[in-house]
XYZ file of C-alpha atoms in Angstrom:
331
model
C -54.939 -19.075 -35.369
C -53.317 -17.508 -38.282
C -55.923 -14.414 -37.849
C -56.322 -14.800 -34.014
C -52.439 -13.992 -34.442
C -52.946 -11.418 -36.444
C -55.349 -9.266 -34.841
C -52.753 -9.469 -31.916
C -49.586 -8.240 -33.186
C -51.941 -5.238 -35.301
C -52.913 -4.220 -31.306
C -49.068 -4.980 -30.099
C -47.823 -2.622 -32.870
C -50.420 -0.016 -32.614
C -50.774 0.259 -28.474
C -46.816 0.401 -28.246
C -46.760 2.722 -31.133
C -49.420 4.577 -28.759
C -46.642 3.828 -25.813
C -43.860 5.585 -27.755
C -45.973 8.783 -28.367
C -47.172 9.453 -25.184
C -43.587 8.854 -23.933
C -42.993 11.766 -26.273
C -45.747 13.347 -24.702
C -43.670 13.342 -21.915
C -40.330 14.469 -22.706
C -41.551 17.566 -23.991
C -44.198 18.989 -21.739
C -42.926 16.893 -18.336
C -46.504 15.896 -17.565
C -46.716 13.558 -15.073
C -50.818 12.642 -16.202
C -48.829 11.915 -19.809
C -45.769 10.339 -18.145
C -48.834 7.768 -16.357
C -50.696 7.222 -19.977
C -47.215 6.106 -20.983
C -47.299 3.374 -17.957
C -51.037 2.732 -18.711
C -50.153 2.039 -22.883
C -47.185 -0.225 -21.495
C -49.620 -2.199 -19.719
C -51.798 -2.390 -22.750
C -49.014 -3.961 -25.002
C -47.985 -6.185 -22.173
C -51.543 -7.759 -22.285
C -50.726 -8.444 -25.876
C -47.886 -10.231 -25.104
C -49.632 -12.567 -22.821
C -52.191 -13.099 -25.969
C -49.564 -14.309 -27.937
C -48.278 -16.508 -25.332
C -51.435 -17.595 -24.705
C -52.031 -18.448 -28.881
C -48.122 -20.187 -29.055
C -49.065 -22.595 -26.249
C -52.214 -23.473 -27.595
C -50.841 -24.744 -30.688
C -49.027 -27.409 -29.021
C -49.234 -31.219 -29.739
C -51.594 -32.945 -26.905
C -48.995 -35.196 -25.261
C -49.887 -37.754 -22.306
C -50.241 -35.453 -19.333
C -52.310 -33.291 -21.935
C -54.496 -35.594 -23.990
C -56.787 -32.704 -25.829
C -54.065 -30.596 -26.113
C -52.819 -27.092 -24.953
C -55.955 -25.099 -26.605
C -57.422 -23.975 -23.114
C -54.611 -21.858 -22.544
C -55.632 -18.989 -24.624
C -58.784 -19.129 -22.455
C -56.507 -18.984 -19.173
C -54.410 -15.930 -20.382
C -57.121 -13.997 -21.693
C -57.943 -14.113 -18.685
C -55.129 -12.608 -17.001
C -55.208 -10.187 -19.815
C -58.846 -8.711 -18.299
C -58.016 -9.124 -14.441
C -54.422 -6.513 -15.710
C -57.043 -4.750 -17.412
C -59.610 -4.418 -14.150
C -56.576 -4.033 -11.897
C -54.143 -1.797 -13.640
C -55.302 0.354 -16.198
C -58.737 0.838 -15.195
C -58.479 1.250 -10.598
C -55.328 3.266 -11.669
C -57.818 5.432 -14.219
C -60.215 5.617 -12.032
C -58.006 6.641 -8.860
C -56.393 9.178 -10.712
C -58.948 10.594 -11.781
C -61.410 10.126 -7.941
C -58.191 11.797 -6.410
C -57.713 14.548 -8.779
C -61.762 15.778 -8.643
C -61.270 15.309 -4.401
C -57.904 16.992 -3.695
C -58.200 19.258 -6.874
C -55.169 18.315 -8.608
C -54.269 19.799 -11.926
C -56.407 19.085 -14.361
C -54.697 17.194 -18.344
C -53.092 20.605 -19.453
C -49.978 20.149 -16.878
C -48.115 22.692 -16.650
C -44.657 23.050 -18.747
C -41.644 23.623 -16.958
C -42.079 21.268 -13.786
C -39.556 19.435 -13.044
C -40.719 15.282 -13.127
C -38.580 12.861 -12.351
C -37.847 9.621 -14.550
C -35.829 7.001 -14.010
C -33.857 8.611 -10.969
C -33.510 11.160 -13.637
C -35.145 15.243 -12.997
C -35.919 16.308 -16.320
C -36.936 18.984 -16.774
C -39.022 20.039 -20.238
C -38.597 23.274 -22.549
C -40.597 26.520 -21.066
C -42.078 27.426 -24.077
C -43.842 24.488 -24.893
C -47.705 24.187 -24.481
C -48.681 21.002 -22.770
C -52.638 21.108 -24.289
C -51.210 21.111 -27.910
C -48.870 18.450 -27.423
C -52.144 16.330 -25.216
C -54.136 16.950 -28.492
C -51.608 15.762 -31.033
C -50.903 12.600 -29.214
C -54.203 11.735 -28.376
C -55.137 12.089 -32.142
C -52.335 9.973 -33.554
C -53.492 7.068 -30.587
C -56.421 7.412 -32.516
C -54.832 6.539 -35.335
C -53.192 3.544 -34.358
C -56.068 2.405 -32.440
C -58.827 2.895 -35.127
C -56.328 0.579 -37.660
C -56.603 -1.601 -34.802
C -60.066 -1.893 -34.136
C -60.532 -2.447 -38.061
C -58.558 -5.209 -37.755
C -60.046 -7.255 -34.870
C -63.156 -6.509 -36.057
C -62.592 -8.100 -39.519
C -61.299 -10.979 -37.916
C -64.794 -11.117 -35.230
C -66.710 -10.703 -38.616
C -65.498 -13.112 -40.478
C -66.519 -15.273 -37.378
C -69.714 -14.100 -37.312
C -70.449 -14.935 -41.103
C -68.598 -18.457 -40.629
C -70.822 -19.654 -37.911
C -73.946 -17.696 -39.058
C -74.625 -15.736 -36.117
C -76.955 -12.185 -35.578
C -74.459 -10.359 -34.256
C -71.684 -8.597 -32.019
C -74.499 -9.644 -28.936
C -74.010 -12.814 -30.116
C -70.660 -13.397 -31.303
C -70.121 -11.870 -27.958
C -72.237 -14.959 -25.592
C -70.997 -17.756 -28.392
C -67.282 -17.553 -29.485
C -64.638 -19.473 -28.106
C -61.953 -17.506 -29.978
C -61.325 -15.273 -26.595
C -58.124 -14.060 -28.535
C -60.002 -12.099 -30.848
C -62.796 -11.264 -28.572
C -60.595 -9.475 -26.003
C -58.424 -7.539 -28.744
C -61.430 -6.501 -29.778
C -62.762 -5.429 -26.786
C -59.647 -4.208 -25.532
C -59.409 -1.031 -29.108
C -63.003 -0.591 -28.928
C -62.560 0.440 -25.373
C -58.950 2.049 -25.778
C -61.317 4.105 -28.860
C -63.973 5.118 -26.465
C -61.102 6.514 -23.597
C -58.880 8.729 -26.310
C -63.086 10.199 -27.146
C -64.046 11.048 -23.630
C -60.142 12.432 -23.199
C -60.412 14.571 -26.049
C -63.621 15.554 -24.573
C -63.115 16.176 -21.740
C -59.629 18.185 -22.372
C -61.973 20.155 -25.098
C -64.577 21.206 -22.493
C -61.582 22.338 -19.613
C -60.227 24.532 -22.490
C -63.989 25.724 -23.175
C -64.929 26.813 -19.507
C -61.723 27.133 -17.958
C -63.098 24.184 -15.110
C -60.627 20.850 -14.404
C -63.599 19.614 -13.477
C -64.178 18.421 -16.830
C -60.584 16.366 -17.354
C -61.402 14.552 -14.208
C -64.403 13.366 -14.835
C -63.729 11.773 -17.963
C -60.455 10.242 -16.163
C -63.011 8.616 -13.619
C -65.577 7.796 -16.724
C -62.341 5.967 -18.669
C -61.944 3.828 -15.678
C -65.423 2.779 -14.400
C -66.074 1.913 -18.519
C -62.370 -0.123 -18.264
C -63.372 -1.979 -15.636
C -66.988 -3.302 -16.753
C -65.381 -4.083 -19.395
C -62.910 -6.114 -18.408
C -65.095 -8.084 -15.318
C -67.954 -9.092 -18.763
C -64.289 -10.158 -20.591
C -63.617 -12.019 -17.261
C -67.193 -13.868 -17.756
C -66.645 -14.755 -20.783
C -63.087 -16.653 -19.960
C -64.507 -18.259 -17.056
C -67.306 -19.920 -18.900
C -64.738 -21.435 -21.169
C -62.192 -22.493 -18.568
C -64.621 -23.886 -16.396
C -65.381 -26.073 -19.456
C -68.889 -24.764 -21.062
C -71.122 -26.890 -23.595
C -72.327 -25.757 -26.420
C -75.567 -23.218 -27.131
C -78.946 -25.300 -26.253
C -79.893 -24.370 -30.191
C -76.519 -25.558 -31.380
C -76.918 -29.310 -29.627
C -80.183 -29.286 -30.597
C -78.981 -29.306 -33.972
C -76.816 -32.031 -33.622
C -78.759 -34.126 -31.792
C -81.106 -34.154 -34.421
C -78.152 -35.566 -36.823
C -77.687 -38.069 -34.776
C -81.592 -38.814 -34.160
C -82.063 -38.585 -38.214
C -79.489 -41.987 -39.062
C -81.662 -45.386 -39.602
C -81.153 -47.315 -36.892
C -81.549 -45.262 -34.566
C -84.005 -45.633 -31.232
C -82.324 -42.763 -28.604
C -80.178 -40.747 -27.549
C -79.504 -41.449 -23.336
C -76.347 -39.246 -23.381
C -75.222 -35.936 -25.182
C -72.569 -33.820 -23.892
C -70.548 -31.104 -25.476
C -67.723 -29.200 -24.710
C -65.004 -26.693 -25.579
C -61.614 -27.226 -24.837
C -59.723 -24.809 -26.979
C -60.732 -22.111 -29.219
C -62.943 -24.109 -32.483
C -62.162 -26.942 -30.396
C -65.108 -29.173 -29.370
C -65.702 -32.301 -28.554
C -69.161 -34.249 -28.633
C -69.754 -37.794 -26.881
C -73.295 -39.715 -26.971
C -74.307 -42.357 -25.782
C -77.207 -44.010 -28.504
C -79.515 -46.798 -28.156
C -79.405 -48.842 -31.551
C -82.402 -50.897 -32.698
C -81.548 -54.394 -31.014
C -81.739 -56.467 -34.304
C -78.548 -54.531 -36.085
C -76.014 -56.356 -36.190
C -72.478 -55.251 -34.369
C -70.809 -54.107 -37.929
C -74.010 -52.308 -38.901
C -73.469 -50.792 -35.599
C -69.805 -49.772 -36.014
C -70.201 -48.140 -39.736
C -73.362 -46.213 -38.514
C -71.126 -45.575 -35.783
C -68.768 -44.025 -38.786
C -71.530 -42.125 -39.976
C -72.236 -40.262 -37.307
C -68.977 -39.294 -36.450
C -67.850 -38.017 -40.297
C -71.659 -36.250 -40.128
C -70.936 -34.037 -36.976
C -67.370 -33.229 -37.564
C -68.616 -31.921 -40.656
C -71.786 -29.723 -38.774
C -69.300 -26.521 -39.400
C -69.752 -26.181 -35.057
C -65.939 -26.829 -34.188
C -66.287 -30.434 -33.705
C -63.388 -32.120 -33.884
C -63.807 -35.072 -31.276
C -66.360 -37.045 -31.321
C -67.124 -40.301 -29.401
C -70.285 -42.002 -29.367
C -71.131 -45.542 -27.344
C -73.945 -47.980 -28.240
C -76.540 -48.691 -25.188
C -77.685 -51.705 -24.808
C -81.329 -50.937 -24.136
C -83.385 -47.331 -25.532
C -84.056 -45.366 -22.318
C -88.085 -44.097 -21.770
C -86.707 -40.554 -23.530
C -84.462 -38.782 -25.251
C -81.898 -36.477 -22.375
C -78.602 -34.781 -22.361
């Protein structure tokens, strides 16, 4: 949890700093587009707050109403982030870009000197400022902050990949239960990609004199945000609903049980995530009928210890002896 919290704190600081940069850009240029981007970054900052709330709740001690603890709180709050990422950042960016494309609105350069209303105050920026230069400075500053946040999130995910011997990011995205780090990594990645797209759009607009490229970049950023938000929502859904360990990992755990002398068969075997990195394993095991009750108890104790030491996040194990072996092992 400490590592996940460090990743989220880095993203929170970065997004907060970016929001301030964009707000200063708005104050200097009066650009309504820059004000919209300020709201965007504020929503990103809010997302990190949701992740921190999830981390805090997941660390609460178990009680009567929640006998397995509050670990799934991280899944729920990460799901909320994916919804907000889709509904606010993605949809608003797409809608803004599409409106600009179809209505012939201003491009990303803006118009210095135009009066803009903010918090019921009419603000007129200095006419001598070049809004394009300000936008470049703000976006490059945002790029620096997002790069730092992405570095922290990537370090957290790389550590998980090494600990679990995963082949890479694709496998980690499918198998990780640390949705907080996954969400921060995804959000930082698409934010960085969005900044690059915005820079390319503004540059092409300046080189060609056509605002089409800036408007198109807004549409592309919106589509990208919505696509990644859907992917994040899907990943969180599988854990909220109670997904089991991957089939190959379950096979290894079943093999550990079957390797014990005295085990005849595994009648039932189930695993489920009840929190980030926390797995519950239940198994109905058929033992040699000639074994004494005390021997079976000792064997079950050894099995539970072996499964917990397997390095797959297994923290709770319930093994029940079956009176009669099954005709074939089944999960």
